[in-house]
C-alpha cells in the first residue's frame, strides 16, 4: 500500500528533538449515524498508521483509534512529556482538528469536564473517569511529583488566555468598566515574547490549578456568548509555569496546553460578511502556524512567526527549545472525509519539524 507520509524508519523512535504527532480518531457520534455516515478511516493493526478511504495511508508517531481510552493517550504521549517537564524542559501540547473532532474532549478543557474533573476525578478503583481529559491528568502527575519532595522547593503559576480574532484575551481577568475579558498586548524584548498584564495565579495543589482551568473555561464560554461567537472559533492556551529548586540549582519549565480553533475551511460553513471576516481572522493563526511549519520543514532562513499572535506566542515551541506534541483529532465519518484529509496532511507536515537541541537553562 502506498504511504503518503514519511516512513517511520526515517526518524528515531524516541527522538526528543522532533515535534511528535499523534492522531486521535473519535468514535462515530449518534448524529453521524443519524445522518447515515459510515466510517472512512481505519487504523492499521499494530502500526501507528491510518488509512483514509481505500488506500491513502499516513504514518504518525502515535495513532489512537476510536476505542482508545484517555489513559492510553495519556500513557503513550503525555506521561513522557510531563517527565521531561519535571526535568526542566518546556513542553507544548497542541490539539488540532476541525470543530467536533474531539480536541476539547481530549484536552479536558471545557467548563463542564474541568468542573467534573475537579469535583470527582477518580472512580471507585482510583482510576480517572474516562471523561477526564489530558490537562487534569497532567496536573495530577505534575503536582504528585513536585509536592513534598524532600530537598526540592517548588512554586507553580497558572495562566489561561485565548486568541480570538487576533486579540489576546485574559480568561482570568475581566475589566470592570466594560465587563469584558481584558485584552493583553504582546511585548517583545531581546527576542522574548511576553504578554503585558497577564494574570498568573500562584497554585500550590491540583485543586488550585484545576480551579484556574475551570474558571478560565467558564470565562471562555461566557466571553464567547457575549461576543456572539462560539469557543470553537478561538485558540485557548492554558499554561503552567514551574520553578523547581534543588541543591541550589533552579529550573523553570513551562508547559502550554493549546486547544486550537476549529481547522475547517471557511467555504464549508458558507460564511459571508462579518462571519467570513471573522473566519479569515480566526484562520490567520492556523494559516500562519501551517506556514511556520512549512518553512521549518524546508529549513528556510526566515520563519514567519510574526504573521499571527498564535505563532508569536508559540515561537519557542516550534523550532525552539521545547518538546512539542501535536494531537490531531479527526472524525471517522465519510461526510468529513475532506476535512480529515486536510488534517492528516497538515499533521504530517508538522511531523517533520525539528526543534533545537534541548538545553535546560
Ligand atoms: P472539538 O473540541 O474538536 O470541537 P469536542 O471535543 O467538543 O470537539 O467533541 C465533539 C463531540 O464528540 C463531543 O460530544 C465529545 O464528547 C465527542 N467525542 C470526541 N472525542 C471523543 C472520544 N474519543 N470518545 C468519545 N466521545 C468523543
Ligand atoms: Mg472544542
GROMACS .gro file of C-alpha atoms and ligand atoms in nm:
model
  389
    1UNK     CA    1   0.000   0.000   0.000
    2UNK     CA    2   0.146   0.341  -0.090
    3UNK     CA    3   0.230   0.551   0.212
    4UNK     CA    4   0.169   0.921   0.153
    5UNK     CA    5   0.374   1.016   0.457
    6UNK     CA    6   0.732   0.983   0.565
    7UNK     CA    7   0.822   0.629   0.672
    8UNK     CA    8   0.880   0.572   1.041
    9UNK     CA    9   1.232   0.445   0.984
   10UNK     CA   10   1.333   0.795   0.875
   11UNK     CA   11   1.328   0.909   1.236
   12UNK     CA   12   1.447   0.767   1.559
   13UNK     CA   13   1.183   0.612   1.775
   14UNK     CA   14   1.235   0.832   2.079
   15UNK     CA   15   1.353   1.144   1.910
   16UNK     CA   16   1.322   1.408   2.177
   17UNK     CA   17   1.402   1.692   1.941
   18UNK     CA   18   1.120   1.640   1.697
   19UNK     CA   19   0.764   1.753   1.708
   20UNK     CA   20   0.577   1.434   1.790
   21UNK     CA   21   0.243   1.395   1.619
   22UNK     CA   22  -0.041   1.175   1.733
   23UNK     CA   23  -0.370   1.117   1.553
   24UNK     CA   24  -0.679   1.059   1.760
   25UNK     CA   25  -0.985   0.926   1.584
   26UNK     CA   26  -1.311   0.994   1.764
   27UNK     CA   27  -1.596   0.743   1.752
   28UNK     CA   28  -1.887   0.790   1.512
   29UNK     CA   29  -2.135   1.003   1.708
   30UNK     CA   30  -2.511   0.945   1.717
   31UNK     CA   31  -2.553   1.243   1.484
   32UNK     CA   32  -2.317   1.086   1.227
   33UNK     CA   33  -2.513   0.763   1.241
   34UNK     CA   34  -2.843   0.951   1.215
   35UNK     CA   35  -2.709   1.121   0.901
   36UNK     CA   36  -2.620   0.782   0.754
   37UNK     CA   37  -2.244   0.840   0.775
   38UNK     CA   38  -2.007   0.546   0.762
   39UNK     CA   39  -1.650   0.519   0.884
   40UNK     CA   40  -1.394   0.605   0.618
   41UNK     CA   41  -1.082   0.587   0.835
   42UNK     CA   42  -0.916   0.286   0.993
   43UNK     CA   43  -0.603   0.219   1.190
   44UNK     CA   44  -0.358  -0.040   1.064
   45UNK     CA   45  -0.323  -0.308   1.336
   46UNK     CA   46  -0.001  -0.280   1.539
   47UNK     CA   47   0.124   0.014   1.333
   48UNK     CA   48   0.094   0.389   1.403
   49UNK     CA   49  -0.073   0.420   1.065
   50UNK     CA   50  -0.417   0.523   0.943
   51UNK     CA   51  -0.579   0.456   0.608
   52UNK     CA   52  -0.830   0.707   0.475
   53UNK     CA   53  -1.080   0.576   0.220
   54UNK     CA   54  -0.943   0.281   0.029
   55UNK     CA   55  -0.574   0.346   0.006
   56UNK     CA   56  -0.445   0.675   0.147
   57UNK     CA   57  -0.211   0.568   0.423
   58UNK     CA   58  -0.038   0.806   0.667
   59UNK     CA   59   0.215   0.719   0.935
   60UNK     CA   60   0.248   0.915   1.260
   61UNK     CA   61   0.424   0.878   1.592
   62UNK     CA   62   0.105   0.765   1.761
   63UNK     CA   63  -0.237   0.667   1.631
   64UNK     CA   64  -0.532   0.625   1.865
   65UNK     CA   65  -0.834   0.453   1.717
   66UNK     CA   66  -1.188   0.544   1.821
   67UNK     CA   67  -1.191   0.291   2.105
   68UNK     CA   68  -0.866   0.415   2.262
   69UNK     CA   69  -0.937   0.543   2.613
   70UNK     CA   70  -0.791   0.864   2.754
   71UNK     CA   71  -0.550   0.674   2.979
   72UNK     CA   72  -0.384   0.517   2.676
   73UNK     CA   73  -0.343   0.852   2.505
   74UNK     CA   74  -0.201   0.986   2.830
   75UNK     CA   75   0.037   0.699   2.896
   76UNK     CA   76   0.170   0.692   2.542
   77UNK     CA   77   0.229   1.058   2.472
   78UNK     CA   78   0.171   1.277   2.775
   79UNK     CA   79   0.342   1.087   3.053
   80UNK     CA   80   0.688   1.102   2.887
   81UNK     CA   81   0.635   1.469   2.805
   82UNK     CA   82   0.548   1.555   3.166
   83UNK     CA   83   0.853   1.358   3.286
   84UNK     CA   84   1.060   1.582   3.065
   85UNK     CA   85   0.891   1.893   3.210
   86UNK     CA   86   0.985   1.770   3.556
   87UNK     CA   87   1.345   1.751   3.447
   88UNK     CA   88   1.331   2.113   3.336
   89UNK     CA   89   1.224   2.119   2.970
   90UNK     CA   90   0.949   2.330   2.822
   91UNK     CA   91   0.662   2.146   2.660
   92UNK     CA   92   0.368   2.233   2.439
   93UNK     CA   93   0.068   2.021   2.354
   94UNK     CA   94  -0.141   2.134   2.056
   95UNK     CA   95  -0.487   1.993   1.987
   96UNK     CA   96  -0.560   2.044   1.617
   97UNK     CA   97  -0.863   1.949   1.408
   98UNK     CA   98  -1.199   2.052   1.270
   99UNK     CA   99  -1.477   2.154   1.509
  100UNK     CA  100  -1.640   1.846   1.659
  101UNK     CA  101  -1.337   1.621   1.610
  102UNK     CA  102  -1.258   1.579   1.982
  103UNK     CA  103  -1.000   1.848   2.071
  104UNK     CA  104  -1.173   1.972   2.384
  105UNK     CA  105  -1.274   1.620   2.489
  106UNK     CA  106  -0.911   1.513   2.458
  107UNK     CA  107  -0.770   1.812   2.644
  108UNK     CA  108  -1.042   1.816   2.910
  109UNK     CA  109  -1.068   2.191   2.881
  110UNK     CA  110  -1.444   2.251   2.863
  111UNK     CA  111  -1.601   2.407   3.172
  112UNK     CA  112  -1.820   2.100   3.225
  113UNK     CA  113  -1.543   1.846   3.203
  114UNK     CA  114  -1.298   2.057   3.406
  115UNK     CA  115  -1.560   2.103   3.680
  116UNK     CA  116  -1.635   1.730   3.687
  117UNK     CA  117  -1.263   1.653   3.699
  118UNK     CA  118  -1.219   1.899   3.985
  119UNK     CA  119  -1.503   1.758   4.191
  120UNK     CA  120  -1.460   1.387   4.131
  121UNK     CA  121  -1.165   1.287   3.915
  122UNK     CA  122  -1.150   0.920   4.012
  123UNK     CA  123  -1.381   0.620   4.008
  124UNK     CA  124  -1.412   0.365   4.291
  125UNK     CA  125  -1.100   0.184   4.173
  126UNK     CA  126  -0.895   0.503   4.198
  127UNK     CA  127  -0.865   0.540   3.821
  128UNK     CA  128  -0.959   0.858   3.637
  129UNK     CA  129  -1.309   0.875   3.492
  130UNK     CA  130  -1.300   0.842   3.114
  131UNK     CA  131  -1.435   1.197   3.081
  132UNK     CA  132  -1.123   1.340   3.250
  133UNK     CA  133  -0.904   1.488   2.979
  134UNK     CA  134  -0.529   1.524   2.939
  135UNK     CA  135  -0.484   1.858   3.117
  136UNK     CA  136  -0.630   1.745   3.453
  137UNK     CA  137  -0.434   1.421   3.426
  138UNK     CA  138  -0.113   1.614   3.360
  139UNK     CA  139  -0.180   1.844   3.656
  140UNK     CA  140  -0.223   1.539   3.881
  141UNK     CA  141   0.105   1.390   3.757
  142UNK     CA  142   0.296   1.715   3.795
  143UNK     CA  143   0.167   1.804   4.142
  144UNK     CA  144   0.216   1.450   4.267
  145UNK     CA  145   0.578   1.475   4.160
  146UNK     CA  146   0.652   1.824   4.294
  147UNK     CA  147   0.464   1.821   4.623
  148UNK     CA  148   0.652   1.716   4.933
  149UNK     CA  149   0.976   1.629   4.764
  150UNK     CA  150   1.248   1.643   5.025
  151UNK     CA  151   1.516   1.896   4.936
  152UNK     CA  152   1.317   2.041   4.646
  153UNK     CA  153   1.147   2.378   4.657
  154UNK     CA  154   0.874   2.426   4.406
  155UNK     CA  155   0.637   2.702   4.300
  156UNK     CA  156   0.378   2.686   4.025
  157UNK     CA  157   0.179   2.953   3.844
  158UNK     CA  158  -0.111   2.906   3.605
  159UNK     CA  159  -0.244   3.136   3.335
  160UNK     CA  160  -0.518   3.092   3.077
  161UNK     CA  161  -0.563   3.305   2.765
  162UNK     CA  162  -0.747   3.287   2.440
  163UNK     CA  163  -0.679   3.436   2.100
  164UNK     CA  164  -0.992   3.550   1.925
  165UNK     CA  165  -0.984   3.749   1.601
  166UNK     CA  166  -0.615   3.824   1.652
  167UNK     CA  167  -0.675   3.963   2.000
  168UNK     CA  168  -0.523   3.806   2.310
  169UNK     CA  169  -0.779   3.790   2.591
  170UNK     CA  170  -0.705   3.702   2.952
  171UNK     CA  171  -0.954   3.437   3.065
  172UNK     CA  172  -0.869   3.514   3.429
  173UNK     CA  173  -0.923   3.889   3.410
  174UNK     CA  174  -1.240   4.085   3.343
  175UNK     CA  175  -1.226   4.462   3.308
  176UNK     CA  176  -1.487   4.616   3.536
  177UNK     CA  177  -1.573   4.914   3.314
  178UNK     CA  178  -1.669   4.712   3.008
  179UNK     CA  179  -1.741   4.378   3.176
  180UNK     CA  180  -1.529   4.213   2.908
  181UNK     CA  181  -1.219   3.999   2.919
  182UNK     CA  182  -0.901   4.206   2.947
  183UNK     CA  183  -0.707   4.243   2.621
  184UNK     CA  184  -0.336   4.180   2.652
  185UNK     CA  185  -0.077   4.349   2.432
  186UNK     CA  186   0.219   4.139   2.317
  187UNK     CA  187   0.562   4.271   2.413
  188UNK     CA  188   0.892   4.157   2.270
  189UNK     CA  189   1.222   4.227   2.436
  190UNK     CA  190   1.552   4.072   2.329
  191UNK     CA  191   1.361   3.814   2.130
  192UNK     CA  192   1.150   3.714   2.430
  193UNK     CA  193   0.777   3.742   2.374
  194UNK     CA  194   0.551   3.810   2.671
  195UNK     CA  195   0.205   3.943   2.748
  196UNK     CA  196   0.173   4.273   2.931
  197UNK     CA  197  -0.056   4.246   3.234
  198UNK     CA  198  -0.106   3.869   3.210
  199UNK     CA  199  -0.278   3.728   3.521
  200UNK     CA  200  -0.069   3.447   3.663
  201UNK     CA  201  -0.219   3.266   3.962
  202UNK     CA  202   0.006   3.102   4.214
  203UNK     CA  203  -0.117   2.747   4.257
  204UNK     CA  204   0.006   2.502   4.517
  205UNK     CA  205  -0.215   2.199   4.459
  206UNK     CA  206  -0.401   2.015   4.183
  207UNK     CA  207  -0.727   2.158   4.314
  208UNK     CA  208  -0.596   2.516   4.287
  209UNK     CA  209  -0.467   2.456   3.936
  210UNK     CA  210  -0.795   2.290   3.838
  211UNK     CA  211  -0.983   2.591   3.976
  212UNK     CA  212  -0.791   2.813   3.735
  213UNK     CA  213  -0.868   2.577   3.445
  214UNK     CA  214  -1.237   2.571   3.539
  215UNK     CA  215  -1.262   2.947   3.587
  216UNK     CA  216  -1.092   3.015   3.253
  217UNK     CA  217  -1.303   2.757   3.072
  218UNK     CA  218  -1.618   2.923   3.209
  219UNK     CA  219  -1.496   3.267   3.101
  220UNK     CA  220  -1.421   3.122   2.760
  221UNK     CA  221  -1.778   3.018   2.703
  222UNK     CA  222  -1.941   3.325   2.861
  223UNK     CA  223  -1.696   3.552   2.677
  224UNK     CA  224  -1.777   3.377   2.351
  225UNK     CA  225  -2.152   3.410   2.411
  226UNK     CA  226  -2.111   3.781   2.489
  227UNK     CA  227  -1.926   3.826   2.160
  228UNK     CA  228  -2.187   3.623   1.976
  229UNK     CA  229  -1.929   3.362   1.883
  230UNK     CA  230  -1.851   3.006   1.986
  231UNK     CA  231  -1.541   2.890   2.165
  232UNK     CA  232  -1.453   2.673   1.864
  233UNK     CA  233  -1.351   2.996   1.690
  234UNK     CA  234  -1.076   3.086   1.933
  235UNK     CA  235  -0.743   2.933   2.035
  236UNK     CA  236  -0.715   2.870   2.410
  237UNK     CA  237  -0.379   2.838   2.586
  238UNK     CA  238  -0.356   2.712   2.944
  239UNK     CA  239  -0.003   2.748   3.080
  240UNK     CA  240   0.159   2.609   3.392
  241UNK     CA  241   0.494   2.765   3.482
  242UNK     CA  242   0.705   2.581   3.737
  243UNK     CA  243   1.009   2.682   3.934
  244UNK     CA  244   1.196   2.388   4.083
  245UNK     CA  245   1.496   2.444   4.307
  246UNK     CA  246   1.717   2.168   4.440
  247UNK     CA  247   2.079   2.172   4.553
  248UNK     CA  248   2.096   2.545   4.479
  249UNK     CA  249   2.002   2.495   4.114
  250UNK     CA  250   1.676   2.630   3.973
  251UNK     CA  251   1.495   2.520   3.658
  252UNK     CA  252   1.185   2.698   3.527
  253UNK     CA  253   0.998   2.477   3.284
  254UNK     CA  254   0.673   2.589   3.128
  255UNK     CA  255   0.403   2.375   2.976
  256UNK     CA  256   0.143   2.508   2.731
  257UNK     CA  257  -0.179   2.323   2.656
  258UNK     CA  258  -0.333   2.463   2.339
  259UNK     CA  259  -0.688   2.391   2.226
  260UNK     CA  260  -0.676   2.536   1.874
  261UNK     CA  261  -0.970   2.688   1.687
  262UNK     CA  262  -1.155   2.455   1.450
  263UNK     CA  263  -0.945   2.400   1.138
  264UNK     CA  264  -1.237   2.373   0.895
  265UNK     CA  265  -1.223   2.589   0.588
  266UNK     CA  266  -1.447   2.897   0.581
  267UNK     CA  267  -1.602   2.794   0.250
  268UNK     CA  268  -1.766   2.492   0.402
  269UNK     CA  269  -1.953   2.692   0.660
  270UNK     CA  270  -2.089   2.915   0.382
  271UNK     CA  271  -1.997   3.225   0.579
  272UNK     CA  272  -2.034   3.574   0.439
  273UNK     CA  273  -1.999   3.935   0.557
  274UNK     CA  274  -1.887   3.971   0.918
  275UNK     CA  275  -1.874   3.594   0.975
  276UNK     CA  276  -1.645   3.549   0.676
  277UNK     CA  277  -1.422   3.829   0.805
  278UNK     CA  278  -1.419   3.656   1.143
  279UNK     CA  279  -1.330   3.328   0.972
  280UNK     CA  280  -1.037   3.493   0.796
  281UNK     CA  281  -0.907   3.636   1.124
  282UNK     CA  282  -0.951   3.303   1.302
  283UNK     CA  283  -0.784   3.106   1.028
  284UNK     CA  284  -0.496   3.354   1.030
  285UNK     CA  285  -0.343   3.178   1.330
  286UNK     CA  286  -0.380   2.831   1.179
  287UNK     CA  287  -0.263   2.950   0.841
  288UNK     CA  288   0.041   3.114   0.999
  289UNK     CA  289   0.102   2.801   1.205
  290UNK     CA  290   0.095   2.599   0.881
  291UNK     CA  291   0.335   2.843   0.714
  292UNK     CA  292   0.570   2.830   1.013
  293UNK     CA  293   0.559   2.450   0.996
  294UNK     CA  294   0.631   2.456   0.622
  295UNK     CA  295   0.924   2.691   0.648
  296UNK     CA  296   1.072   2.494   0.938
  297UNK     CA  297   1.036   2.175   0.734
  298UNK     CA  298   1.203   2.333   0.436
  299UNK     CA  299   1.468   2.483   0.666
  300UNK     CA  300   1.410   2.830   0.529
  301UNK     CA  301   1.611   3.104   0.698
  302UNK     CA  302   1.303   3.319   0.753
  303UNK     CA  303   1.031   3.160   0.965
  304UNK     CA  304   0.716   3.376   0.963
  305UNK     CA  305   0.641   3.364   1.336
  306UNK     CA  306   0.535   3.727   1.330
  307UNK     CA  307   0.242   3.663   1.097
  308UNK     CA  308  -0.002   3.586   1.380
  309UNK     CA  309  -0.042   3.620   1.755
  310UNK     CA  310  -0.063   3.242   1.787
  311UNK     CA  311   0.271   3.178   1.620
  312UNK     CA  312   0.437   3.465   1.807
  313UNK     CA  313   0.325   3.325   2.139
  314UNK     CA  314   0.424   2.970   2.042
  315UNK     CA  315   0.753   3.070   1.880
  316UNK     CA  316   0.957   2.890   2.146
  317UNK     CA  317   0.760   2.573   2.096
  318UNK     CA  318   0.806   2.548   1.722
  319UNK     CA  319   1.162   2.505   1.621
  320UNK     CA  320   1.267   2.637   1.962
  321UNK     CA  321   1.382   2.492   2.290
  322UNK     CA  322   1.074   2.287   2.372
  323UNK     CA  323   0.926   1.945   2.327
  324UNK     CA  324   0.608   1.965   2.127
  325UNK     CA  325   0.324   1.720   2.086
  326UNK     CA  326   0.057   1.778   1.827
  327UNK     CA  327  -0.256   1.575   1.876
  328UNK     CA  328  -0.456   1.592   1.557
  329UNK     CA  329  -0.816   1.496   1.618
  330UNK     CA  330  -1.021   1.354   1.332
  331UNK     CA  331  -1.373   1.236   1.264
  332UNK     CA  332  -1.406   0.893   1.103
  333UNK     CA  333  -1.730   0.988   0.925
  334UNK     CA  334  -1.728   0.980   0.544
  335UNK     CA  335  -1.914   1.314   0.543
  336UNK     CA  336  -1.599   1.466   0.700
  337UNK     CA  337  -1.353   1.297   0.462
  338UNK     CA  338  -1.226   1.618   0.306
  339UNK     CA  339  -1.151   1.786   0.642
  340UNK     CA  340  -0.998   1.466   0.777
  341UNK     CA  341  -0.767   1.451   0.475
  342UNK     CA  342  -0.668   1.817   0.533
  343UNK     CA  343  -0.592   1.742   0.898
  344UNK     CA  344  -0.383   1.434   0.817
  345UNK     CA  345  -0.181   1.631   0.561
  346UNK     CA  346  -0.128   1.923   0.799
  347UNK     CA  347  -0.026   1.692   1.084
  348UNK     CA  348   0.204   1.500   0.856
  349UNK     CA  349   0.394   1.820   0.774
  350UNK     CA  350   0.426   1.904   1.143
  351UNK     CA  351   0.594   1.570   1.199
  352UNK     CA  352   0.893   1.689   1.005
  353UNK     CA  353   0.977   1.986   1.228
  354UNK     CA  354   1.289   1.957   1.437
  355UNK     CA  355   1.320   2.166   1.749
  356UNK     CA  356   1.655   2.289   1.875
  357UNK     CA  357   1.852   2.051   2.093
  358UNK     CA  358   1.711   2.066   2.442
  359UNK     CA  359   1.909   2.267   2.691
  360UNK     CA  360   1.793   2.317   3.047
  361UNK     CA  361   1.857   2.679   3.140
  362LIG     P1  362  -1.387   1.989   1.933
  362LIG     O1  363  -1.334   2.047   2.060
  362LIG     O2  364  -1.280   1.941   1.841
  362LIG     O3  365  -1.484   2.079   1.865
  362LIG     P2  366  -1.527   1.808   2.109
  362LIG     O4  367  -1.415   1.767   2.197
  362LIG     O5  368  -1.622   1.906   2.161
  362LIG     O6  369  -1.472   1.857   1.968
  362LIG     O7  370  -1.601   1.674   2.063
  362LIG     C1  371  -1.721   1.673   1.987
  362LIG     C2  372  -1.813   1.563   2.042
  362LIG     O8  373  -1.754   1.435   2.024
  362LIG     C3  374  -1.840   1.575   2.190
  362LIG     O9  375  -1.974   1.538   2.214
  362LIG     C4  376  -1.745   1.474   2.252
  362LIG    O10  377  -1.793   1.426   2.374
  362LIG     C5  378  -1.740   1.365   2.147
  362LIG     N1  379  -1.609   1.297   2.146
  362LIG     C6  380  -1.495   1.347   2.095
  362LIG     N2  381  -1.393   1.262   2.107
  362LIG     C7  382  -1.443   1.154   2.169
  362LIG     C8  383  -1.387   1.029   2.211
  362LIG     N3  384  -1.258   0.999   2.192
  362LIG     N4  385  -1.468   0.941   2.274
  362LIG     C9  386  -1.599   0.969   2.293
  362LIG     N5  387  -1.658   1.085   2.256
  362LIG    C10  388  -1.582   1.176   2.194
  363LIG    MG1  389  -1.367   2.243   2.129
   0.00000   0.00000   0.00000
